[in-house]
Coordinates of C-alpha atoms and ligand atoms in Angstrom, one line a residue:
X1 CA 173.7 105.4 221.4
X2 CA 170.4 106.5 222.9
X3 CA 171.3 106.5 226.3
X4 CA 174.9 109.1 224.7
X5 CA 172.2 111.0 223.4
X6 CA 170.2 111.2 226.1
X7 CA 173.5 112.4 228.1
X8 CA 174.0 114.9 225.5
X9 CA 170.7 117.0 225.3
X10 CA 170.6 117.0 229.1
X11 CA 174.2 118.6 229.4
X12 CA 173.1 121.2 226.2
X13 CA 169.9 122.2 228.7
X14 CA 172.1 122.8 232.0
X15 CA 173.6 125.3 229.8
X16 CA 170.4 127.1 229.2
X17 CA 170.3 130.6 231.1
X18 CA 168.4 131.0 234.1
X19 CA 166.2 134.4 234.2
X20 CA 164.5 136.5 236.8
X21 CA 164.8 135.1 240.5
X22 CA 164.2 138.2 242.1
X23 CA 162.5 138.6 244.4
X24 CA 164.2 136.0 246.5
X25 CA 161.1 134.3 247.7
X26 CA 157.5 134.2 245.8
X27 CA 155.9 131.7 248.3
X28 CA 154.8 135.0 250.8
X29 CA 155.5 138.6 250.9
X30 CA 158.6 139.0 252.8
X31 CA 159.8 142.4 253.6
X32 CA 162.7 144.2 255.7
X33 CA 165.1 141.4 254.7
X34 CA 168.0 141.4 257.4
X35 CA 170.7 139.2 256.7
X36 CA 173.2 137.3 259.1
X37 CA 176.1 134.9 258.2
X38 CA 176.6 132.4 261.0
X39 CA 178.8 129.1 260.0
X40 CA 178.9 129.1 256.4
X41 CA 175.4 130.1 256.2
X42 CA 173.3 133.1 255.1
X43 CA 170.2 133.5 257.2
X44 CA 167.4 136.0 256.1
X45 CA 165.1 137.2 258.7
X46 CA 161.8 139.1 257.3
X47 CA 158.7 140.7 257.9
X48 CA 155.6 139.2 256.5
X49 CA 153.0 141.5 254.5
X50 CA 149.2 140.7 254.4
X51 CA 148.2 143.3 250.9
X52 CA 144.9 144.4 251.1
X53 CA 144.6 146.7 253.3
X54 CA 146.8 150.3 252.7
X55 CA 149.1 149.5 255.6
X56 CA 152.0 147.9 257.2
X57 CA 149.6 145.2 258.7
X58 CA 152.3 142.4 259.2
X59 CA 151.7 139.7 262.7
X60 CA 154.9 138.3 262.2
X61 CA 158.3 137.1 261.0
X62 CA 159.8 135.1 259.2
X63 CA 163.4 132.9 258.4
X64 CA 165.1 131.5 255.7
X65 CA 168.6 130.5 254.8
X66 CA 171.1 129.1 252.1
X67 CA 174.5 128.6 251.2
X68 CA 174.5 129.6 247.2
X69 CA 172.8 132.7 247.5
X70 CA 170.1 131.6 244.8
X71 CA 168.3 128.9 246.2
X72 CA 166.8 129.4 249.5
X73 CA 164.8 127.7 252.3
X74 CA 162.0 128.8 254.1
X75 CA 162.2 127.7 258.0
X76 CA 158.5 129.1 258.5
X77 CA 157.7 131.6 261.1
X78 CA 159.2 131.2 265.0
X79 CA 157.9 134.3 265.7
X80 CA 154.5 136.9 265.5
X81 CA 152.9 139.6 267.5
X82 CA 151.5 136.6 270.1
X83 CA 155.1 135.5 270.8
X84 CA 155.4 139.0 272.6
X85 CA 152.4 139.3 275.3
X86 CA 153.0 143.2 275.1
X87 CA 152.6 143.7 271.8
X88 CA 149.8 143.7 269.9
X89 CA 149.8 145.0 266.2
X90 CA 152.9 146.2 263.1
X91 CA 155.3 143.4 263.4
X92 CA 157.6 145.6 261.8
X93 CA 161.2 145.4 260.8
X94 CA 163.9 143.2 262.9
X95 CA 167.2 142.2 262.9
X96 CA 169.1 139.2 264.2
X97 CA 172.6 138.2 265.2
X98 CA 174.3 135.6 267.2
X99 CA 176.2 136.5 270.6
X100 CA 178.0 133.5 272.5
X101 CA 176.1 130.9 270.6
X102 CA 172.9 132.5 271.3
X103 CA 170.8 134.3 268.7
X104 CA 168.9 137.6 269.7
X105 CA 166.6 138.9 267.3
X106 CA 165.3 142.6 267.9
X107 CA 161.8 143.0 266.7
X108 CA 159.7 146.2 266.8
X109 CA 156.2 146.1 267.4
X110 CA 153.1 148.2 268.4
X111 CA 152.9 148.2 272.1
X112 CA 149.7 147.9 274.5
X113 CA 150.4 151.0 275.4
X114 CA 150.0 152.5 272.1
X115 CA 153.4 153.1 270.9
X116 CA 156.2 151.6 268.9
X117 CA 158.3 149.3 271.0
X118 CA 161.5 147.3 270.7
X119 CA 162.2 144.0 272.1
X120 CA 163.8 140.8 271.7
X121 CA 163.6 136.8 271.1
X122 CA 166.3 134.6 271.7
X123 CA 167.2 131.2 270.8
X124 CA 169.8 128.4 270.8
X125 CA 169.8 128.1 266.9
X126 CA 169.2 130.6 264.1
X127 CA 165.9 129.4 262.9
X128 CA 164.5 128.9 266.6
X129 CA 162.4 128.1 268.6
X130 CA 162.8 132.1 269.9
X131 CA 161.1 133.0 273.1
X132 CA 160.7 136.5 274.3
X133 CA 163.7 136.9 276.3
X134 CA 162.5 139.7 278.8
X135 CA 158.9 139.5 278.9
X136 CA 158.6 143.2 278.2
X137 CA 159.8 145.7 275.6
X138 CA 163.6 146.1 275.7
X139 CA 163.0 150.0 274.3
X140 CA 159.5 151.8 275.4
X141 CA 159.1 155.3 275.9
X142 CA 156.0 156.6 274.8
X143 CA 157.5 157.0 271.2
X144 CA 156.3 155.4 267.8
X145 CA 159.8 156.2 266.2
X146 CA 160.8 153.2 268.0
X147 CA 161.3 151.0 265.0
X148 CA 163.6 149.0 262.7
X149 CA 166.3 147.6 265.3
X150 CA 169.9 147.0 264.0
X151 CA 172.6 145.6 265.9
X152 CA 176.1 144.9 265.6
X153 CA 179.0 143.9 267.7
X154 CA 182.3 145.4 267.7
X155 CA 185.6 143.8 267.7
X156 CA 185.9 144.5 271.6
X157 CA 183.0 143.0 271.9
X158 CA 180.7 145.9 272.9
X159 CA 177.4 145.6 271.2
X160 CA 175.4 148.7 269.6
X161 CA 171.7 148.9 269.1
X162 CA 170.4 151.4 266.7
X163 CA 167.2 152.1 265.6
X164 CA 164.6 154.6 264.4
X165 CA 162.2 156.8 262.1
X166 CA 163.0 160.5 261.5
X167 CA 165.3 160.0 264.4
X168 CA 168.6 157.9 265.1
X169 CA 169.3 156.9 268.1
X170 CA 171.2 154.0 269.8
X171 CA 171.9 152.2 272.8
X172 CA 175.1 150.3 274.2
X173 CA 174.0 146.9 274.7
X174 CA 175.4 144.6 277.8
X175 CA 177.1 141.4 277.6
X176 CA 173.6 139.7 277.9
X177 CA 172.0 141.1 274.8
X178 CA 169.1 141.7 276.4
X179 CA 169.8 144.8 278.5
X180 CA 171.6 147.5 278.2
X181 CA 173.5 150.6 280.0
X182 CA 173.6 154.2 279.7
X183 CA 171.3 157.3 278.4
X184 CA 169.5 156.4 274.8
X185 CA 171.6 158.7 272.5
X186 CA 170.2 160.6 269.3
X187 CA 172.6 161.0 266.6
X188 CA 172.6 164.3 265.1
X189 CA 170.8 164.3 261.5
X190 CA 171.8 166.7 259.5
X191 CA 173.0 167.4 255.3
X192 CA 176.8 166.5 256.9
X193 CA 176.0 163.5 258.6
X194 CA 173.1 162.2 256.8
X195 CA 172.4 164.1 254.1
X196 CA 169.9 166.5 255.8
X197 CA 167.0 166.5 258.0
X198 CA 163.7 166.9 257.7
X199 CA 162.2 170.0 258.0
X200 CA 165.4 171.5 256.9
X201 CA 164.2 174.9 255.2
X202 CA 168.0 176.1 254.1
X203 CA 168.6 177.7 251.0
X204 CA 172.4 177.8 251.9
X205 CA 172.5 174.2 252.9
X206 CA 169.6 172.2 251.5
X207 CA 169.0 168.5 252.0
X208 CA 170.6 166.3 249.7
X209 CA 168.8 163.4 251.9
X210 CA 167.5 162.8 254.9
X211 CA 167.3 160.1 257.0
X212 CA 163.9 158.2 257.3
X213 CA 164.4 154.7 258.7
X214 CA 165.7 151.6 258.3
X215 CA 169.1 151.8 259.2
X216 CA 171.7 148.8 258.6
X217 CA 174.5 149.3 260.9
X218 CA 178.0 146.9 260.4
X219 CA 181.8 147.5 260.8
X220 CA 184.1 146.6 257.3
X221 CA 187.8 146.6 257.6
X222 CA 187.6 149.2 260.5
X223 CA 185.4 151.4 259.1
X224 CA 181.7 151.7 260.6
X225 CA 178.8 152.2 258.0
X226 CA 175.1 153.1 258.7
X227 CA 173.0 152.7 255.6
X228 CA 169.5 153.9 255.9
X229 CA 166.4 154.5 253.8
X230 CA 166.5 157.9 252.6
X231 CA 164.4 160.5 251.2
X232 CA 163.8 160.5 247.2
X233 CA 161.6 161.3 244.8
X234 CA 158.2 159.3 245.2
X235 CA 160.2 156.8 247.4
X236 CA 162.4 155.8 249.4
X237 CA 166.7 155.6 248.8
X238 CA 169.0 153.4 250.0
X239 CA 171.8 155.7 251.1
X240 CA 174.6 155.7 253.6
X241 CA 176.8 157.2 256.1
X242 CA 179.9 156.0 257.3
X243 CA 182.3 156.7 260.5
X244 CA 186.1 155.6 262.5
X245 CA 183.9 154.8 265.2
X246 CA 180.7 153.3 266.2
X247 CA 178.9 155.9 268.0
X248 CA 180.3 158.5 264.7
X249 CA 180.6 161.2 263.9
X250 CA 178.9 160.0 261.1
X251 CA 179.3 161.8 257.3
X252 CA 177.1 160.9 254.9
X253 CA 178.3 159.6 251.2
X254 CA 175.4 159.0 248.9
X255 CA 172.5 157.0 247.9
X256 CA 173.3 153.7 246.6
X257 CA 170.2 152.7 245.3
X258 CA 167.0 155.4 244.1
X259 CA 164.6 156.0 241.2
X260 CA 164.6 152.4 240.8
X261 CA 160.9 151.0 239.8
X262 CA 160.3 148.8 243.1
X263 CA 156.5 149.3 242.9
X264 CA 157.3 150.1 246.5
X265 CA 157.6 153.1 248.8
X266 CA 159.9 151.6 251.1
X267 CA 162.8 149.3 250.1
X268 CA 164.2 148.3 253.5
X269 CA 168.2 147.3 253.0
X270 CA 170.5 145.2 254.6
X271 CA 174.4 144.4 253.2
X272 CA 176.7 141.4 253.8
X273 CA 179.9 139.9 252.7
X274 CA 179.8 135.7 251.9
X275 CA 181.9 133.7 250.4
X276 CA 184.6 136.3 249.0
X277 CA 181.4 138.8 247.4
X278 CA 179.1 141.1 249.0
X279 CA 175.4 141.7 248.6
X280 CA 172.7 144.5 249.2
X281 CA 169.3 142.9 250.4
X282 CA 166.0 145.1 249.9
X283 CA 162.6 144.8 249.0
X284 CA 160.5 145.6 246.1
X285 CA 156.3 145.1 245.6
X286 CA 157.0 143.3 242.3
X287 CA 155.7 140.0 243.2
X288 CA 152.2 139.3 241.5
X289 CA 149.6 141.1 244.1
X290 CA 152.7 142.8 245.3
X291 CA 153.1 147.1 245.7
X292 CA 154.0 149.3 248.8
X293 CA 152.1 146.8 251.0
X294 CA 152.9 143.6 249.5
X295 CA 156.8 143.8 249.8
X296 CA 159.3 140.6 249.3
X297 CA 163.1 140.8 249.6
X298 CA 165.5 141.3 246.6
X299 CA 169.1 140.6 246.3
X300 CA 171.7 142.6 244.4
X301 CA 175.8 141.8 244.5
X302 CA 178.1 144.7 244.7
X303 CA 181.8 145.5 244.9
X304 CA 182.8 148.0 247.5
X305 CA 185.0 150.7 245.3
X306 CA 188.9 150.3 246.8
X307 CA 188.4 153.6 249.3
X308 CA 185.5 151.3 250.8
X309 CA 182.5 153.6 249.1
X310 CA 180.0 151.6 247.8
X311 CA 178.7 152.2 244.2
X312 CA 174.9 152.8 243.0
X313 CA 173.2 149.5 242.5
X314 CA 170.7 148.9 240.4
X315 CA 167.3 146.4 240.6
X316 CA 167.6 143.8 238.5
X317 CA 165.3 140.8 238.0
X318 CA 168.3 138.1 237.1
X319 CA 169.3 138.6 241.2
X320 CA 173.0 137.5 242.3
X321 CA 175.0 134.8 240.9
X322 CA 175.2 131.1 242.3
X323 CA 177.9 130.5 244.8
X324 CA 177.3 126.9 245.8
X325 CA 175.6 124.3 244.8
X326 CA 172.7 121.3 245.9
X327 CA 173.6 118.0 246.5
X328 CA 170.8 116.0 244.9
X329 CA 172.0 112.6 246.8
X330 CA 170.7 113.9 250.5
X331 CA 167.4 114.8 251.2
X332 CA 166.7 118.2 250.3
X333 CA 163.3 120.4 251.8
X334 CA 160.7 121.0 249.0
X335 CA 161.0 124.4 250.6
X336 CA 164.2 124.9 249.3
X337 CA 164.0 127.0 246.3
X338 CA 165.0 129.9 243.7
X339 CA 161.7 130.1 242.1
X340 CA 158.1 129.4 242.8
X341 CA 154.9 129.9 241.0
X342 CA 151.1 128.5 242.0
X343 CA 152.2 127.0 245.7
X344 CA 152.6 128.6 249.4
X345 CA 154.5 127.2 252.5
X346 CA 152.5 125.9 255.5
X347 CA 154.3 124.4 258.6
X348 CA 152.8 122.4 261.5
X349 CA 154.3 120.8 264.2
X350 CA 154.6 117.1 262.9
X351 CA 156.3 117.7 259.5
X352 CA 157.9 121.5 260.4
X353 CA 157.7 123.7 257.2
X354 CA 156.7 121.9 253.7
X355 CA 155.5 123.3 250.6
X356 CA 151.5 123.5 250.1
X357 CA 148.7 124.6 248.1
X358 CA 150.1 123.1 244.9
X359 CA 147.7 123.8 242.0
X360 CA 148.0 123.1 238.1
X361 CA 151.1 124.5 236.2
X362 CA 152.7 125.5 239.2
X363 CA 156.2 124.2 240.3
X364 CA 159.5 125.4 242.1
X365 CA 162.6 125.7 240.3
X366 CA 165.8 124.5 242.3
X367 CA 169.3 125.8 240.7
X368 CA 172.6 124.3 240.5
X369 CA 171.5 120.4 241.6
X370 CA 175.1 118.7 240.5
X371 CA 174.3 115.4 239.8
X372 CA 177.5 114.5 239.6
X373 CA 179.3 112.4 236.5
X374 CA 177.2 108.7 237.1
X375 CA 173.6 109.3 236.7
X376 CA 170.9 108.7 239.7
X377 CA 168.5 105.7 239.3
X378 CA 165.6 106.7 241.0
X379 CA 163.8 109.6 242.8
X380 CA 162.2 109.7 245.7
X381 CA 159.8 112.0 247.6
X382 CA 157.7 113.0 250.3
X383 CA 154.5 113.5 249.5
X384 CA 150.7 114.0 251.0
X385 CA 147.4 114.0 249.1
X386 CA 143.9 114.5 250.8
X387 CA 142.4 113.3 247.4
X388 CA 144.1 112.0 243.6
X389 CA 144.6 112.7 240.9
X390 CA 147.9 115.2 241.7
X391 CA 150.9 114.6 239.2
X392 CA 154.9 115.7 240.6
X393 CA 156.3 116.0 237.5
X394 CA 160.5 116.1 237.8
X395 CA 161.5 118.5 234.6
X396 CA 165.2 119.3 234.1
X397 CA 166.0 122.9 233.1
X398 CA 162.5 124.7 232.1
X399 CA 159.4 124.1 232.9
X400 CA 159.0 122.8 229.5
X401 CA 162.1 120.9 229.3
X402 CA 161.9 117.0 229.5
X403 CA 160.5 114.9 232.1
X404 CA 163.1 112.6 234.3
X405 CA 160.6 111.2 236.4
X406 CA 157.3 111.7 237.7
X407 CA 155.0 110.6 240.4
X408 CA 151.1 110.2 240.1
X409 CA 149.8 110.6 243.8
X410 CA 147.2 108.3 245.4
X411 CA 145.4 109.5 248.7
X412 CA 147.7 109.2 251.4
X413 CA 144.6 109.5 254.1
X414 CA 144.7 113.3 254.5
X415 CA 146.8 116.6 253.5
X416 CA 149.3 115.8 256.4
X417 CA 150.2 112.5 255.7
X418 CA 153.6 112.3 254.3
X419 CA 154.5 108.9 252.6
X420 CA 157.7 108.9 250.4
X421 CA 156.5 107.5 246.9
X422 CA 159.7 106.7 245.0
X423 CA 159.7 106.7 240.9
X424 CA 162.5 105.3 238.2
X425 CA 164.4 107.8 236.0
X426 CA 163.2 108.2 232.7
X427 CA 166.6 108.7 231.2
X428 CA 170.0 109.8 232.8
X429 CA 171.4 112.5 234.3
X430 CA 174.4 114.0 234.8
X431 CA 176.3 117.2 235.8
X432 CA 174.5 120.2 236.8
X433 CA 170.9 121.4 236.3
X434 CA 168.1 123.4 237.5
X435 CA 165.3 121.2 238.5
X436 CA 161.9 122.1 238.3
X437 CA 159.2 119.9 240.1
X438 CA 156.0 120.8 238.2
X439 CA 152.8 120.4 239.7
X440 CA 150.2 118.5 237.4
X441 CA 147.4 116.7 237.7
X442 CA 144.7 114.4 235.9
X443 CA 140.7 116.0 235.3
X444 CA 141.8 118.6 237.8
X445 CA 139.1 121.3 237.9
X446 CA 141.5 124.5 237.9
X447 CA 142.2 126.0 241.9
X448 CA 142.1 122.8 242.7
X449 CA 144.6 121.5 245.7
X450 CA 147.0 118.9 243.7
X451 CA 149.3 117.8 247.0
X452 CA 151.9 119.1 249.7
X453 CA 155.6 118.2 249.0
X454 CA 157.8 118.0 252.1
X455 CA 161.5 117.2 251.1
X456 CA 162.9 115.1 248.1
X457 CA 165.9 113.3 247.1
X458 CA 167.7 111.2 244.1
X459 CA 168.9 107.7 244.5
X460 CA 171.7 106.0 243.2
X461 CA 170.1 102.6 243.5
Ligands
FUB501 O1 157.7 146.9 257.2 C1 157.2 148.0 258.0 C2 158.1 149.2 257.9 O2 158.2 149.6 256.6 C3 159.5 148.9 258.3 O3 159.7 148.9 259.7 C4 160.2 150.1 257.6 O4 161.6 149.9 257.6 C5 159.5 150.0 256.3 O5 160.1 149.0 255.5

């Protein structure tokens, strides 16, 4: 009768609704989100903002992945400004994509020789290792419009780079990736093509736009679209053009997204289709700490209208809907998550990318964990403690709601050595949950360190 009971009030709490998981990732400010879907799998490349100081200052980038769209994990940073030897400040916006089973990721950066520049890393897999993969800029000519990179490839397998800031212009890449042939062409700007220009003084034909950066180029069922932020009113838009071919002409069709409250000047998009639904990525400063300089990607899901326009969107702090779900019976990274509060992510070359900094009443929320209809026995994890006291506290559905299992945490002889503590469930579980591992502790002065958390998994035994 207990154990029925038990059974009961856990299924009643899976129903409980789920609020407020944008932005996407809370561990670090993670702008200019540019997504890619490679093998059943969304990866999102960012930028990475240090606030404090009134500018872009960002020394590198960063990538993270999933394959529900609400939980995701951080793979850590393969690249910054040292990865580049001729660049040396603004790790601005970047996009990757995979050609051939290779993946080339365009970065901009300010050059050594004072401007903006273009290059790019390459790697065998979509989270790296990436090298430079020319040793010098890709796109350097004196200009600092050279910024925010977007690349697609079309169906006859010629690649376009485009890029820029007040300016468009674009490049046809060669089969390699990593060079490419012809003049660089400027697309004409203007109220036709992209809404306006600016400067544009005309009375006759005002702006209704103009283009300032950030575009997002990709083909949908044979029509070419260039979404870019545009101009609005005390920030940017995310607005679009489209086109029958890839070099244009291009005509411009709206703004999909403006006077939204992003605490944020820019907003940076990207847009993808996965699994059957597509998706607007874009930042917003509404992290804690967060504004125009402390930016972290968003997620919105859209339907294109039948004619292939794409309606306004709106900023909402609920985010997308699930479309998969975690498998609680193989190891799953701690950094795997829809939610976070009091931690950060650290990686090192030993354990890769774990969650850190841990302190009292923090915890990260993982959704849809199916347990499946026969309930787990025990839980396991990974675990590392420089001192004791530290608490992992396994909660099903809130942060409040009941305990499953828990671990108190002994030294382990330092903050980087992992040992998997494993702890009997409390009561059982079954079908699907959000799981929250809550970070407590005992006579823990508040700030406090508690312990790093490297990956976790239930057992059936
Ligand atoms: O993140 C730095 C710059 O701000 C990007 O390159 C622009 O697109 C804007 O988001």
């Amino acid at each position: 009768m207990k154990k029925h009971f038990a059974i009961i009030l856990a299924t009643i709490a899976s129903v409980s609704v789920c609020l407020a998981d944008n932005p996407v990732v809370q561990t670090h400010y993670a702008p200019d989100p540019a997504p890619m879907v490679y093998n059943g799998t969304v990866y999102m490349y960012t930028g990475d903002d240090i606030p404090g100081f009134d500018f872009y200052y960002m020394t590198k980038w960063r990538v993270l992945s999933s394959t529900d769209m609400v939980n995701w994990t951080d793979h850590g940073s393969p690249i910054a400004l040292e990865s580049f030897k001729w660049a040396r400040d603004r790790a601005w916006a970047a996009q990757c994509i995979e050609s051939n089973g290779k993946f080339y990721w365009y970065i901009c950066a300010q050059s050594t020789k004072n401007d903006m520049a273009i290059g790019v890393a390459v790697s065998d897999s979509p989270t790296g290792p990436f090298k430079d993969a020319l040793g010098k800029p890709l796109i350097i000519n004196g200009s600092w419009s050279n910024i925010d990179p977007t690349v697609c490839i079309d169906d006859d397998g010629q690649a376009y780079l485009y890029w820029g800031n007040g300016s468009l212009y674009y490049v046809k890449l060669n089969k390699d990736m990593i060079s490419y042939s012809g003049d660089i062409v400027a697309t004409p700007l203007n109220v036709e093509t992209f809404g306006g220009v600016r400067g544009n003084k005309s009375t006759e034909n005002p702006n209704k736009d103009s283009f300032v950066e950030g575009p997002w180029f990709y083909k949908r069922n044979s029509q070419y679209y260039m979404m870019f932020a545009g101009m609005g009113k005390g920030g940017e838009t995310l607005s679009y053009s489209t086109s029958s071919g890839p070099m244009g002409p291009w005509k411009y069709q709206g703004k999909i997204m403006e006077n939204q409250k992003l605490n944020s000047f820019t907003n940076h998009g990207g847009i993808i289709d996965y699994k059957g639904n597509s998706y607007l990525f874009y930042h917003s400063g509404l992290l804690p700490g967060g504004g125009s300089y402390g930016r972290a990607a968003a997620i919105e899901q859209f339907s294109y209208n039948p004619d292939g326009t794409i309606p306004s969107v709106s900023a909402t702090k609920e985010g997308v809907s699930p479309v998969g779900e975690i498998n609680p019976y193989k190891r799953v990274e701690a950094e795997t998550m829809a939610w976070s509060q009091k931690c950060s992510i650290t990686q090192n070359e030993k354990t890769g990318v774990y969650v850190s900094g841990t302190r009292l009443k923090g915890y990260t929320k993982v959704r849809e964990v199916n347990f499946g209809s026969q309930s787990p026995k025990s839980f396991s994890a990974s675990l590392a403690a420089g001192v004791d006291g530290g608490i992992l506290e396994v909660r099903l559905d809130s942060v409040a709601g009941a305990i499953i299992s828990s671990i108190q945490l002994p030294r382990t002889g330092g903050w980087d050595k992992f040992e998997t503590f494993t702890s009997e469930l409390k009561q059982e579980v079954t079908g699907k949950h959000d799981v929250y591992f809550c970070f407590n502790g005992q006579n823990i002065t508040a700030g406090r360190e508690l312990f790093n958390f490297d990956y976790w998994i239930f057992n059936k035994k």
